[in-house]
Amino acid sequence: MRRLLAAAAAALSAAALVALPGHASAASSPVPEFDFSACPAPPANADPGTWRCEAFVSQGVLTVGDREIQLGEMRLTFSEGEVDGKFAQVFGELRHTPAPVRGAFGATMQLKYGGYSDFLSNDERRGELDLYAVLRHPLLPMECTVGTLDAPLHSVVKDDPAVPFEVISQNPKTVKFGVVDTRLALPRTTGCGPLSPVVDHLLGLPSASGKNTFKQLTYVQFKPL
């Protein structure tokens, strides 16, 4: 098995040299530009004057055991308000540029929306979101993922005391805060073909709840609908 892992890793490295650029990072603006183009409209029976769109811009880091993956920028939009006097929300869009995975020979990871979200904060958590991660490399099938749309990763984020809530602006209302999920469980990869054992080995998968950390530094701007 060790020889197989070494040979496959060498092949992945060689392909990466000709197919993918090296890792690069760029400093982001302290307060990012916000995009409300993906804001979903309120439902037809929405209570007038109660709805707003929230545009998130986050910088994320996923730690799997002792492996750290800098996820870079993620953008998310959703709308919230009331229907018949009760809280309601409509998910808009999650956008994430594929992020290089250090030590994985040029592979990238891109987060996708897993079909469920709940952004109504309470004393227990700030929100919940289902995700799955698409893995890309010339030697991997297009369907190679961690989690799937049918069996997504379920992230429950809490406030990160290292990044306290801060109001940046009142007009337009803009806030900053940090969130962290220390209970995220990560399964083995799915759909990665013959190289699945290699990819799992490189990423340290599966990795049980309590061994991983998903952190985000988040800016949010609000727009009335």
mmCIF file with all atom_site columns, C-alpha atoms in Angstrom:
data_model
loop_
_atom_site.group_PDB
_atom_site.id
_atom_site.type_symbol
_atom_site.label_atom_id
_atom_site.label_alt_id
_atom_site.label_comp_id
_atom_site.label_asym_id
_atom_site.label_entity_id
_atom_site.label_seq_id
_atom_site.pdbx_PDB_ins_code
_atom_site.Cartn_x
_atom_site.Cartn_y
_atom_site.Cartn_z
_atom_site.occupancy
_atom_site.B_iso_or_equiv
_atom_site.pdbx_formal_charge
_atom_site.auth_seq_id
_atom_site.auth_comp_id
_atom_site.auth_asym_id
_atom_site.auth_atom_id
_atom_site.pdbx_PDB_model_num
ATOM 1   C CA . MET A 1 1   ? 0.000   0.000  0.000   1.00 0.00 ? 1   MET A CA 1
ATOM 2   C CA . ARG A 1 2   ? 2.843   2.425  0.814   1.00 0.00 ? 2   ARG A CA 1
ATOM 3   C CA . ARG A 1 3   ? 4.385   1.840  -2.617  1.00 0.00 ? 3   ARG A CA 1
ATOM 4   C CA . LEU A 1 4   ? 0.984   2.429  -4.247  1.00 0.00 ? 4   LEU A CA 1
ATOM 5   C CA . LEU A 1 5   ? 0.515   5.673  -2.321  1.00 0.00 ? 5   LEU A CA 1
ATOM 6   C CA . ALA A 1 6   ? 4.006   6.874  -3.221  1.00 0.00 ? 6   ALA A CA 1
ATOM 7   C CA . ALA A 1 7   ? 3.604   6.064  -6.908  1.00 0.00 ? 7   ALA A CA 1
ATOM 8   C CA . ALA A 1 8   ? 0.185   7.657  -7.138  1.00 0.00 ? 8   ALA A CA 1
ATOM 9   C CA . ALA A 1 9   ? 1.365   10.736 -5.285  1.00 0.00 ? 9   ALA A CA 1
ATOM 10  C CA . ALA A 1 10  ? 4.270   11.108 -7.696  1.00 0.00 ? 10  ALA A CA 1
ATOM 11  C CA . ALA A 1 11  ? 1.866   10.893 -10.627 1.00 0.00 ? 11  ALA A CA 1
ATOM 12  C CA . LEU A 1 12  ? -0.397  13.497 -9.070  1.00 0.00 ? 12  LEU A CA 1
ATOM 13  C CA . SER A 1 13  ? 2.597   15.785 -8.557  1.00 0.00 ? 13  SER A CA 1
ATOM 14  C CA . ALA A 1 14  ? 3.819   15.436 -12.133 1.00 0.00 ? 14  ALA A CA 1
ATOM 15  C CA . ALA A 1 15  ? 0.377   16.165 -13.554 1.00 0.00 ? 15  ALA A CA 1
ATOM 16  C CA . ALA A 1 16  ? 0.019   19.197 -11.327 1.00 0.00 ? 16  ALA A CA 1
ATOM 17  C CA . LEU A 1 17  ? 3.224   20.734 -12.668 1.00 0.00 ? 17  LEU A CA 1
ATOM 18  C CA . VAL A 1 18  ? 1.788   20.960 -16.172 1.00 0.00 ? 18  VAL A CA 1
ATOM 19  C CA . ALA A 1 19  ? -1.917  21.383 -15.437 1.00 0.00 ? 19  ALA A CA 1
ATOM 20  C CA . LEU A 1 20  ? -2.365  23.617 -12.406 1.00 0.00 ? 20  LEU A CA 1
ATOM 21  C CA . PRO A 1 21  ? -0.743  26.851 -11.185 1.00 0.00 ? 21  PRO A CA 1
ATOM 22  C CA . GLY A 1 22  ? 1.153   27.007 -7.917  1.00 0.00 ? 22  GLY A CA 1
ATOM 23  C CA . HIS A 1 23  ? -0.372  28.211 -4.678  1.00 0.00 ? 23  HIS A CA 1
ATOM 24  C CA . ALA A 1 24  ? -0.768  31.969 -4.413  1.00 0.00 ? 24  ALA A CA 1
ATOM 25  C CA . SER A 1 25  ? -2.559  34.209 -1.960  1.00 0.00 ? 25  SER A CA 1
ATOM 26  C CA . ALA A 1 26  ? -3.610  37.825 -2.117  1.00 0.00 ? 26  ALA A CA 1
ATOM 27  C CA . ALA A 1 27  ? -4.443  40.147 0.718   1.00 0.00 ? 27  ALA A CA 1
ATOM 28  C CA . SER A 1 28  ? -8.120  40.997 0.825   1.00 0.00 ? 28  SER A CA 1
ATOM 29  C CA . SER A 1 29  ? -9.567  44.432 1.464   1.00 0.00 ? 29  SER A CA 1
ATOM 30  C CA . PRO A 1 30  ? -10.396 45.074 5.156   1.00 0.00 ? 30  PRO A CA 1
ATOM 31  C CA . VAL A 1 31  ? -14.036 45.687 4.180   1.00 0.00 ? 31  VAL A CA 1
ATOM 32  C CA . PRO A 1 32  ? -14.942 43.813 0.985   1.00 0.00 ? 32  PRO A CA 1
ATOM 33  C CA . GLU A 1 33  ? -17.225 44.828 -1.853  1.00 0.00 ? 33  GLU A CA 1
ATOM 34  C CA . PHE A 1 34  ? -20.695 43.315 -1.460  1.00 0.00 ? 34  PHE A CA 1
ATOM 35  C CA . ASP A 1 35  ? -22.795 41.836 -4.254  1.00 0.00 ? 35  ASP A CA 1
ATOM 36  C CA . PHE A 1 36  ? -26.580 41.650 -3.904  1.00 0.00 ? 36  PHE A CA 1
ATOM 37  C CA . SER A 1 37  ? -27.258 40.336 -7.411  1.00 0.00 ? 37  SER A CA 1
ATOM 38  C CA . ALA A 1 38  ? -28.096 36.837 -6.139  1.00 0.00 ? 38  ALA A CA 1
ATOM 39  C CA . CYS A 1 39  ? -30.583 38.008 -3.498  1.00 0.00 ? 39  CYS A CA 1
ATOM 40  C CA . PRO A 1 40  ? -33.732 35.869 -3.705  1.00 0.00 ? 40  PRO A CA 1
ATOM 41  C CA . ALA A 1 41  ? -37.064 37.683 -3.817  1.00 0.00 ? 41  ALA A CA 1
ATOM 42  C CA . PRO A 1 42  ? -39.403 37.354 -0.828  1.00 0.00 ? 42  PRO A CA 1
ATOM 43  C CA . PRO A 1 43  ? -42.193 34.785 -1.200  1.00 0.00 ? 43  PRO A CA 1
ATOM 44  C CA . ALA A 1 44  ? -45.495 35.972 -2.641  1.00 0.00 ? 44  ALA A CA 1
ATOM 45  C CA . ASN A 1 45  ? -47.172 35.891 0.804   1.00 0.00 ? 45  ASN A CA 1
ATOM 46  C CA . ALA A 1 46  ? -44.373 37.784 2.593   1.00 0.00 ? 46  ALA A CA 1
ATOM 47  C CA . ASP A 1 47  ? -45.319 40.396 5.169   1.00 0.00 ? 47  ASP A CA 1
ATOM 48  C CA . PRO A 1 48  ? -44.586 43.788 3.539   1.00 0.00 ? 48  PRO A CA 1
ATOM 49  C CA . GLY A 1 49  ? -41.709 45.822 4.945   1.00 0.00 ? 49  GLY A CA 1
ATOM 50  C CA . THR A 1 50  ? -40.168 42.954 6.936   1.00 0.00 ? 50  THR A CA 1
ATOM 51  C CA . TRP A 1 51  ? -37.773 41.468 4.355   1.00 0.00 ? 51  TRP A CA 1
ATOM 52  C CA . ARG A 1 52  ? -34.114 42.154 3.773   1.00 0.00 ? 52  ARG A CA 1
ATOM 53  C CA . CYS A 1 53  ? -31.221 40.497 1.932   1.00 0.00 ? 53  CYS A CA 1
ATOM 54  C CA . GLU A 1 54  ? -27.975 39.613 3.680   1.00 0.00 ? 54  GLU A CA 1
ATOM 55  C CA . ALA A 1 55  ? -24.745 39.366 1.682   1.00 0.00 ? 55  ALA A CA 1
ATOM 56  C CA . PHE A 1 56  ? -21.901 37.507 3.389   1.00 0.00 ? 56  PHE A CA 1
ATOM 57  C CA . VAL A 1 57  ? -18.216 37.670 2.433   1.00 0.00 ? 57  VAL A CA 1
ATOM 58  C CA . SER A 1 58  ? -16.046 35.270 4.436   1.00 0.00 ? 58  SER A CA 1
ATOM 59  C CA . GLN A 1 59  ? -12.478 34.073 4.596   1.00 0.00 ? 59  GLN A CA 1
ATOM 60  C CA . GLY A 1 60  ? -12.473 30.415 5.637   1.00 0.00 ? 60  GLY A CA 1
ATOM 61  C CA . VAL A 1 61  ? -9.979  27.927 7.046   1.00 0.00 ? 61  VAL A CA 1
ATOM 62  C CA . LEU A 1 62  ? -10.639 24.186 7.340   1.00 0.00 ? 62  LEU A CA 1
ATOM 63  C CA . THR A 1 63  ? -8.382  22.182 9.653   1.00 0.00 ? 63  THR A CA 1
ATOM 64  C CA . VAL A 1 64  ? -8.525  18.405 9.264   1.00 0.00 ? 64  VAL A CA 1
ATOM 65  C CA . GLY A 1 65  ? -6.482  16.848 12.035  1.00 0.00 ? 65  GLY A CA 1
ATOM 66  C CA . ASP A 1 66  ? -3.105  18.580 11.601  1.00 0.00 ? 66  ASP A CA 1
ATOM 67  C CA . ARG A 1 67  ? -3.787  19.626 7.973   1.00 0.00 ? 67  ARG A CA 1
ATOM 68  C CA . GLU A 1 68  ? -4.822  23.212 7.348   1.00 0.00 ? 68  GLU A CA 1
ATOM 69  C CA . ILE A 1 69  ? -6.650  24.214 4.152   1.00 0.00 ? 69  ILE A CA 1
ATOM 70  C CA . GLN A 1 70  ? -6.918  27.934 3.436   1.00 0.00 ? 70  GLN A CA 1
ATOM 71  C CA . LEU A 1 71  ? -10.308 28.116 1.730   1.00 0.00 ? 71  LEU A CA 1
ATOM 72  C CA . GLY A 1 72  ? -10.059 31.752 0.703   1.00 0.00 ? 72  GLY A CA 1
ATOM 73  C CA . GLU A 1 73  ? -13.119 33.821 -0.091  1.00 0.00 ? 73  GLU A CA 1
ATOM 74  C CA . MET A 1 74  ? -16.671 32.526 0.141   1.00 0.00 ? 74  MET A CA 1
ATOM 75  C CA . ARG A 1 75  ? -19.768 34.580 -0.747  1.00 0.00 ? 75  ARG A CA 1
ATOM 76  C CA . LEU A 1 76  ? -23.276 33.751 0.392   1.00 0.00 ? 76  LEU A CA 1
ATOM 77  C CA . THR A 1 77  ? -26.629 35.490 0.076   1.00 0.00 ? 77  THR A CA 1
ATOM 78  C CA . PHE A 1 78  ? -30.059 34.846 1.535   1.00 0.00 ? 78  PHE A CA 1
ATOM 79  C CA . SER A 1 79  ? -33.221 36.799 2.271   1.00 0.00 ? 79  SER A CA 1
ATOM 80  C CA . GLU A 1 80  ? -35.160 36.826 5.522   1.00 0.00 ? 80  GLU A CA 1
ATOM 81  C CA . GLY A 1 81  ? -38.328 38.354 6.910   1.00 0.00 ? 81  GLY A CA 1
ATOM 82  C CA . GLU A 1 82  ? -41.769 37.339 8.081   1.00 0.00 ? 82  GLU A CA 1
ATOM 83  C CA . VAL A 1 83  ? -44.661 35.404 6.578   1.00 0.00 ? 83  VAL A CA 1
ATOM 84  C CA . ASP A 1 84  ? -47.907 35.649 8.547   1.00 0.00 ? 84  ASP A CA 1
ATOM 85  C CA . GLY A 1 85  ? -45.943 37.135 11.436  1.00 0.00 ? 85  GLY A CA 1
ATOM 86  C CA . LYS A 1 86  ? -43.460 34.247 11.608  1.00 0.00 ? 86  LYS A CA 1
ATOM 87  C CA . PHE A 1 87  ? -39.763 34.265 10.687  1.00 0.00 ? 87  PHE A CA 1
ATOM 88  C CA . ALA A 1 88  ? -38.918 32.890 7.238   1.00 0.00 ? 88  ALA A CA 1
ATOM 89  C CA . GLN A 1 89  ? -35.876 32.820 4.978   1.00 0.00 ? 89  GLN A CA 1
ATOM 90  C CA . VAL A 1 90  ? -34.989 31.986 1.382   1.00 0.00 ? 90  VAL A CA 1
ATOM 91  C CA . PHE A 1 91  ? -31.512 30.833 0.408   1.00 0.00 ? 91  PHE A CA 1
ATOM 92  C CA . GLY A 1 92  ? -29.867 32.638 -2.493  1.00 0.00 ? 92  GLY A CA 1
ATOM 93  C CA . GLU A 1 93  ? -26.419 31.454 -3.523  1.00 0.00 ? 93  GLU A CA 1
ATOM 94  C CA . LEU A 1 94  ? -23.076 30.155 -2.262  1.00 0.00 ? 94  LEU A CA 1
ATOM 95  C CA . ARG A 1 95  ? -20.044 31.046 -4.355  1.00 0.00 ? 95  ARG A CA 1
ATOM 96  C CA . HIS A 1 96  ? -16.567 29.749 -3.589  1.00 0.00 ? 96  HIS A CA 1
ATOM 97  C CA . THR A 1 97  ? -13.512 29.945 -5.828  1.00 0.00 ? 97  THR A CA 1
ATOM 98  C CA . PRO A 1 98  ? -11.597 26.617 -5.898  1.00 0.00 ? 98  PRO A CA 1
ATOM 99  C CA . ALA A 1 99  ? -8.859  26.776 -3.265  1.00 0.00 ? 99  ALA A CA 1
ATOM 100 C CA . PRO A 1 100 ? -5.459  25.040 -3.591  1.00 0.00 ? 100 PRO A CA 1
ATOM 101 C CA . VAL A 1 101 ? -4.941  22.216 -1.098  1.00 0.00 ? 101 VAL A CA 1
ATOM 102 C CA . ARG A 1 102 ? -1.370  22.361 0.139   1.00 0.00 ? 102 ARG A CA 1
ATOM 103 C CA . GLY A 1 103 ? 0.400   19.024 0.137   1.00 0.00 ? 103 GLY A CA 1
ATOM 104 C CA . ALA A 1 104 ? -2.134  17.509 -2.288  1.00 0.00 ? 104 ALA A CA 1
ATOM 105 C CA . PHE A 1 105 ? -0.038  17.983 -5.440  1.00 0.00 ? 105 PHE A CA 1
ATOM 106 C CA . GLY A 1 106 ? -2.064  20.707 -7.114  1.00 0.00 ? 106 GLY A CA 1
ATOM 107 C CA . ALA A 1 107 ? -5.557  19.561 -6.151  1.00 0.00 ? 107 ALA A CA 1
ATOM 108 C CA . THR A 1 108 ? -8.206  22.165 -5.360  1.00 0.00 ? 108 THR A CA 1
ATOM 109 C CA . MET A 1 109 ? -11.267 22.173 -3.119  1.00 0.00 ? 109 MET A CA 1
ATOM 110 C CA . GLN A 1 110 ? -14.484 24.075 -3.854  1.00 0.00 ? 110 GLN A CA 1
ATOM 111 C CA . LEU A 1 111 ? -17.391 24.270 -1.409  1.00 0.00 ? 111 LEU A CA 1
ATOM 112 C CA . LYS A 1 112 ? -20.944 23.866 -2.736  1.00 0.00 ? 112 LYS A CA 1
ATOM 113 C CA . TYR A 1 113 ? -24.355 24.393 -1.148  1.00 0.00 ? 113 TYR A CA 1
ATOM 114 C CA . GLY A 1 114 ? -25.781 21.151 0.203   1.00 0.00 ? 114 GLY A CA 1
ATOM 115 C CA . GLY A 1 115 ? -29.473 22.045 0.103   1.00 0.00 ? 115 GLY A CA 1
ATOM 116 C CA . TYR A 1 116 ? -30.209 23.156 3.685   1.00 0.00 ? 116 TYR A CA 1
ATOM 117 C CA . SER A 1 117 ? -29.580 26.305 5.687   1.00 0.00 ? 117 SER A CA 1
ATOM 118 C CA . ASP A 1 118 ? -30.886 27.955 8.846   1.00 0.00 ? 118 ASP A CA 1
ATOM 119 C CA . PHE A 1 119 ? -29.483 31.385 9.676   1.00 0.00 ? 119 PHE A CA 1
ATOM 120 C CA . LEU A 1 120 ? -31.797 32.236 12.564  1.00 0.00 ? 120 LEU A CA 1
ATOM 121 C CA . SER A 1 121 ? -29.294 32.702 15.400  1.00 0.00 ? 121 SER A CA 1
ATOM 122 C CA . ASN A 1 122 ? -30.007 31.627 18.958  1.00 0.00 ? 122 ASN A CA 1
ATOM 123 C CA . ASP A 1 123 ? -28.119 31.074 22.213  1.00 0.00 ? 123 ASP A CA 1
ATOM 124 C CA . GLU A 1 124 ? -26.794 27.739 20.961  1.00 0.00 ? 124 GLU A CA 1
ATOM 125 C CA . ARG A 1 125 ? -25.407 28.658 17.544  1.00 0.00 ? 125 ARG A CA 1
ATOM 126 C CA . ARG A 1 126 ? -25.237 31.393 14.916  1.00 0.00 ? 126 ARG A CA 1
ATOM 127 C CA . GLY A 1 127 ? -26.436 29.188 12.069  1.00 0.00 ? 127 GLY A CA 1
ATOM 128 C CA . GLU A 1 128 ? -26.425 25.870 10.234  1.00 0.00 ? 128 GLU A CA 1
ATOM 129 C CA . LEU A 1 129 ? -25.467 25.033 6.666   1.00 0.00 ? 129 LEU A CA 1
ATOM 130 C CA . ASP A 1 130 ? -25.178 21.875 4.591   1.00 0.00 ? 130 ASP A CA 1
ATOM 131 C CA . LEU A 1 131 ? -22.152 21.713 2.290   1.00 0.00 ? 131 LEU A CA 1
ATOM 132 C CA . TYR A 1 132 ? -20.110 19.384 0.160   1.00 0.00 ? 132 TYR A CA 1
ATOM 133 C CA . ALA A 1 133 ? -16.632 19.879 -1.257  1.00 0.00 ? 133 ALA A CA 1
ATOM 134 C CA . VAL A 1 134 ? -15.698 19.246 -4.890  1.00 0.00 ? 134 VAL A CA 1
ATOM 135 C CA . LEU A 1 135 ? -12.108 18.077 -5.434  1.00 0.00 ? 135 LEU A CA 1
ATOM 136 C CA . ARG A 1 136 ? -10.401 18.867 -8.748  1.00 0.00 ? 136 ARG A CA 1
ATOM 137 C CA . HIS A 1 137 ? -7.214  17.443 -10.269 1.00 0.00 ? 137 HIS A CA 1
ATOM 138 C CA . PRO A 1 138 ? -6.397  16.177 -13.805 1.00 0.00 ? 138 PRO A CA 1
ATOM 139 C CA . LEU A 1 139 ? -6.159  12.614 -12.487 1.00 0.00 ? 139 LEU A CA 1
ATOM 140 C CA . LEU A 1 140 ? -9.462  12.683 -10.576 1.00 0.00 ? 140 LEU A CA 1
ATOM 141 C CA . PRO A 1 141 ? -12.990 12.155 -11.933 1.00 0.00 ? 141 PRO A CA 1
ATOM 142 C CA . MET A 1 142 ? -15.256 15.211 -12.101 1.00 0.00 ? 142 MET A CA 1
ATOM 143 C CA . GLU A 1 143 ? -17.566 13.675 -9.476  1.00 0.00 ? 143 GLU A CA 1
ATOM 144 C CA . CYS A 1 144 ? -14.821 13.431 -6.805  1.00 0.00 ? 144 CYS A CA 1
ATOM 145 C CA . THR A 1 145 ? -16.183 15.019 -3.600  1.00 0.00 ? 145 THR A CA 1
ATOM 146 C CA . VAL A 1 146 ? -16.113 15.079 0.175   1.00 0.00 ? 146 VAL A CA 1
ATOM 147 C CA . GLY A 1 147 ? -19.769 14.686 1.038   1.00 0.00 ? 147 GLY A CA 1
ATOM 148 C CA . THR A 1 148 ? -22.438 14.842 -1.649  1.00 0.00 ? 148 THR A CA 1
ATOM 149 C CA . LEU A 1 149 ? -25.639 16.730 -2.372  1.00 0.00 ? 149 LEU A CA 1
ATOM 150 C CA . ASP A 1 150 ? -27.558 13.645 -1.151  1.00 0.00 ? 150 ASP A CA 1
ATOM 151 C CA . ALA A 1 151 ? -25.332 13.183 1.913   1.00 0.00 ? 151 ALA A CA 1
ATOM 152 C CA . PRO A 1 152 ? -23.870 16.629 2.677   1.00 0.00 ? 152 PRO A CA 1
ATOM 153 C CA . LEU A 1 153 ? -21.575 17.802 5.446   1.00 0.00 ? 153 LEU A CA 1
ATOM 154 C CA . HIS A 1 154 ? -23.622 19.466 8.186   1.00 0.00 ? 154 HIS A CA 1
ATOM 155 C CA . SER A 1 155 ? -21.921 22.497 9.719   1.00 0.00 ? 155 SER A CA 1
ATOM 156 C CA . VAL A 1 156 ? -23.222 24.165 12.868  1.00 0.00 ? 156 VAL A CA 1
ATOM 157 C CA . VAL A 1 157 ? -21.285 27.359 13.553  1.00 0.00 ? 157 VAL A CA 1
ATOM 158 C CA . LYS A 1 158 ? -20.953 29.212 16.844  1.00 0.00 ? 158 LYS A CA 1
ATOM 159 C CA . ASP A 1 159 ? -19.506 32.626 17.598  1.00 0.00 ? 159 ASP A CA 1
ATOM 160 C CA . ASP A 1 160 ? -15.712 32.675 17.620  1.00 0.00 ? 160 ASP A CA 1
ATOM 161 C CA . PRO A 1 161 ? -14.579 34.569 20.744  1.00 0.00 ? 161 PRO A CA 1
ATOM 162 C CA . ALA A 1 162 ? -11.338 35.447 18.944  1.00 0.00 ? 162 ALA A CA 1
ATOM 163 C CA . VAL A 1 163 ? -13.340 37.656 16.513  1.00 0.00 ? 163 VAL A CA 1
ATOM 164 C CA . PRO A 1 164 ? -16.044 39.504 18.479  1.00 0.00 ? 164 PRO A CA 1
ATOM 165 C CA . PHE A 1 165 ? -19.109 40.972 16.793  1.00 0.00 ? 165 PHE A CA 1
ATOM 166 C CA . GLU A 1 166 ? -18.462 44.478 15.467  1.00 0.00 ? 166 GLU A CA 1
ATOM 167 C CA . VAL A 1 167 ? -20.688 47.026 13.738  1.00 0.00 ? 167 VAL A CA 1
ATOM 168 C CA . ILE A 1 168 ? -18.664 48.522 10.870  1.00 0.00 ? 168 ILE A CA 1
ATOM 169 C CA . SER A 1 169 ? -21.323 50.862 9.491   1.00 0.00 ? 169 SER A CA 1
ATOM 170 C CA . GLN A 1 170 ? -24.952 51.787 10.119  1.00 0.00 ? 170 GLN A CA 1
ATOM 171 C CA . ASN A 1 171 ? -25.645 53.099 6.597   1.00 0.00 ? 171 ASN A CA 1
ATOM 172 C CA . PRO A 1 172 ? -25.612 50.680 4.948   1.00 0.00 ? 172 PRO A CA 1
ATOM 173 C CA . LYS A 1 173 ? -25.619 48.392 7.958   1.00 0.00 ? 173 LYS A CA 1
ATOM 174 C CA . THR A 1 174 ? -22.430 46.321 7.849   1.00 0.00 ? 174 THR A CA 1
ATOM 175 C CA . VAL A 1 175 ? -21.116 44.001 10.557  1.00 0.00 ? 175 VAL A CA 1
ATOM 176 C CA . LYS A 1 176 ? -18.128 41.768 11.155  1.00 0.00 ? 176 LYS A CA 1
ATOM 177 C CA . PHE A 1 177 ? -17.844 38.619 13.270  1.00 0.00 ? 177 PHE A CA 1
ATOM 178 C CA . GLY A 1 178 ? -16.133 35.246 13.454  1.00 0.00 ? 178 GLY A CA 1
ATOM 179 C CA . VAL A 1 179 ? -17.712 31.804 13.551  1.00 0.00 ? 179 VAL A CA 1
ATOM 180 C CA . VAL A 1 180 ? -16.282 28.378 14.257  1.00 0.00 ? 180 VAL A CA 1
ATOM 181 C CA . ASP A 1 181 ? -17.449 24.773 13.966  1.00 0.00 ? 181 ASP A CA 1
ATOM 182 C CA . THR A 1 182 ? -15.405 22.301 16.014  1.00 0.00 ? 182 THR A CA 1
ATOM 183 C CA . ARG A 1 183 ? -17.816 19.377 15.603  1.00 0.00 ? 183 ARG A CA 1
ATOM 184 C CA . LEU A 1 184 ? -17.776 18.964 11.817  1.00 0.00 ? 184 LEU A CA 1
ATOM 185 C CA . ALA A 1 185 ? -17.373 15.326 10.754  1.00 0.00 ? 185 ALA A CA 1
ATOM 186 C CA . LEU A 1 186 ? -15.693 14.528 7.432   1.00 0.00 ? 186 LEU A CA 1
ATOM 187 C CA . PRO A 1 187 ? -16.280 11.194 5.649   1.00 0.00 ? 187 PRO A CA 1
ATOM 188 C CA . ARG A 1 188 ? -14.122 9.432  3.098   1.00 0.00 ? 188 ARG A CA 1
ATOM 189 C CA . THR A 1 189 ? -14.180 10.855 -0.399  1.00 0.00 ? 189 THR A CA 1
ATOM 190 C CA . THR A 1 190 ? -16.868 9.806  -2.876  1.00 0.00 ? 190 THR A CA 1
ATOM 191 C CA . GLY A 1 191 ? -16.551 9.253  -6.625  1.00 0.00 ? 191 GLY A CA 1
ATOM 192 C CA . CYS A 1 192 ? -12.767 9.646  -6.783  1.00 0.00 ? 192 CYS A CA 1
ATOM 193 C CA . GLY A 1 193 ? -12.155 6.385  -8.659  1.00 0.00 ? 193 GLY A CA 1
ATOM 194 C CA . PRO A 1 194 ? -9.035  4.211  -8.234  1.00 0.00 ? 194 PRO A CA 1
ATOM 195 C CA . LEU A 1 195 ? -7.162  7.054  -6.520  1.00 0.00 ? 195 LEU A CA 1
ATOM 196 C CA . SER A 1 196 ? -9.694  7.310  -3.670  1.00 0.00 ? 196 SER A CA 1
ATOM 197 C CA . PRO A 1 197 ? -7.297  5.730  -1.113  1.00 0.00 ? 197 PRO A CA 1
ATOM 198 C CA . VAL A 1 198 ? -4.583  8.200  -2.134  1.00 0.00 ? 198 VAL A CA 1
ATOM 199 C CA . VAL A 1 199 ? -6.852  11.224 -1.835  1.00 0.00 ? 199 VAL A CA 1
ATOM 200 C CA . ASP A 1 200 ? -8.203  10.041 1.525   1.00 0.00 ? 200 ASP A CA 1
ATOM 201 C CA . HIS A 1 201 ? -4.632  9.561  2.753   1.00 0.00 ? 201 HIS A CA 1
ATOM 202 C CA . LEU A 1 202 ? -3.512  13.011 1.616   1.00 0.00 ? 202 LEU A CA 1
ATOM 203 C CA . LEU A 1 203 ? -6.523  14.734 3.204   1.00 0.00 ? 203 LEU A CA 1
ATOM 204 C CA . GLY A 1 204 ? -6.579  12.620 6.371   1.00 0.00 ? 204 GLY A CA 1
ATOM 205 C CA . LEU A 1 205 ? -10.058 11.243 5.733   1.00 0.00 ? 205 LEU A CA 1
ATOM 206 C CA . PRO A 1 206 ? -12.271 10.077 7.291   1.00 0.00 ? 206 PRO A CA 1
ATOM 207 C CA . SER A 1 207 ? -11.920 12.461 10.209  1.00 0.00 ? 207 SER A CA 1
ATOM 208 C CA . ALA A 1 208 ? -14.363 12.182 13.094  1.00 0.00 ? 208 ALA A CA 1
ATOM 209 C CA . SER A 1 209 ? -16.235 15.008 14.797  1.00 0.00 ? 209 SER A CA 1
ATOM 210 C CA . GLY A 1 210 ? -13.990 16.746 17.314  1.00 0.00 ? 210 GLY A CA 1
ATOM 211 C CA . LYS A 1 211 ? -10.844 16.414 15.190  1.00 0.00 ? 211 LYS A CA 1
ATOM 212 C CA . ASN A 1 212 ? -11.694 19.159 12.685  1.00 0.00 ? 212 ASN A CA 1
ATOM 213 C CA . THR A 1 213 ? -12.226 22.900 12.795  1.00 0.00 ? 213 THR A CA 1
ATOM 214 C CA . PHE A 1 214 ? -14.053 25.106 10.280  1.00 0.00 ? 214 PHE A CA 1
ATOM 215 C CA . LYS A 1 215 ? -13.477 28.836 10.892  1.00 0.00 ? 215 LYS A CA 1
ATOM 216 C CA . GLN A 1 216 ? -14.759 31.879 9.059   1.00 0.00 ? 216 GLN A CA 1
ATOM 217 C CA . LEU A 1 217 ? -14.049 35.589 9.402   1.00 0.00 ? 217 LEU A CA 1
ATOM 218 C CA . THR A 1 218 ? -17.248 37.128 8.055   1.00 0.00 ? 218 THR A CA 1
ATOM 219 C CA . TYR A 1 219 ? -18.478 40.516 6.903   1.00 0.00 ? 219 TYR A CA 1
ATOM 220 C CA . VAL A 1 220 ? -22.219 40.977 6.330   1.00 0.00 ? 220 VAL A CA 1
ATOM 221 C CA . GLN A 1 221 ? -24.102 43.832 4.710   1.00 0.00 ? 221 GLN A CA 1
ATOM 222 C CA . PHE A 1 222 ? -27.899 44.228 4.795   1.00 0.00 ? 222 PHE A CA 1
ATOM 223 C CA . LYS A 1 223 ? -30.238 45.535 2.099   1.00 0.00 ? 223 LYS A CA 1
ATOM 224 C CA . PRO A 1 224 ? -33.990 46.122 2.585   1.00 0.00 ? 224 PRO A CA 1
ATOM 225 C CA . LEU A 1 225 ? -36.259 44.347 0.078   1.00 0.00 ? 225 LEU A CA 1
#
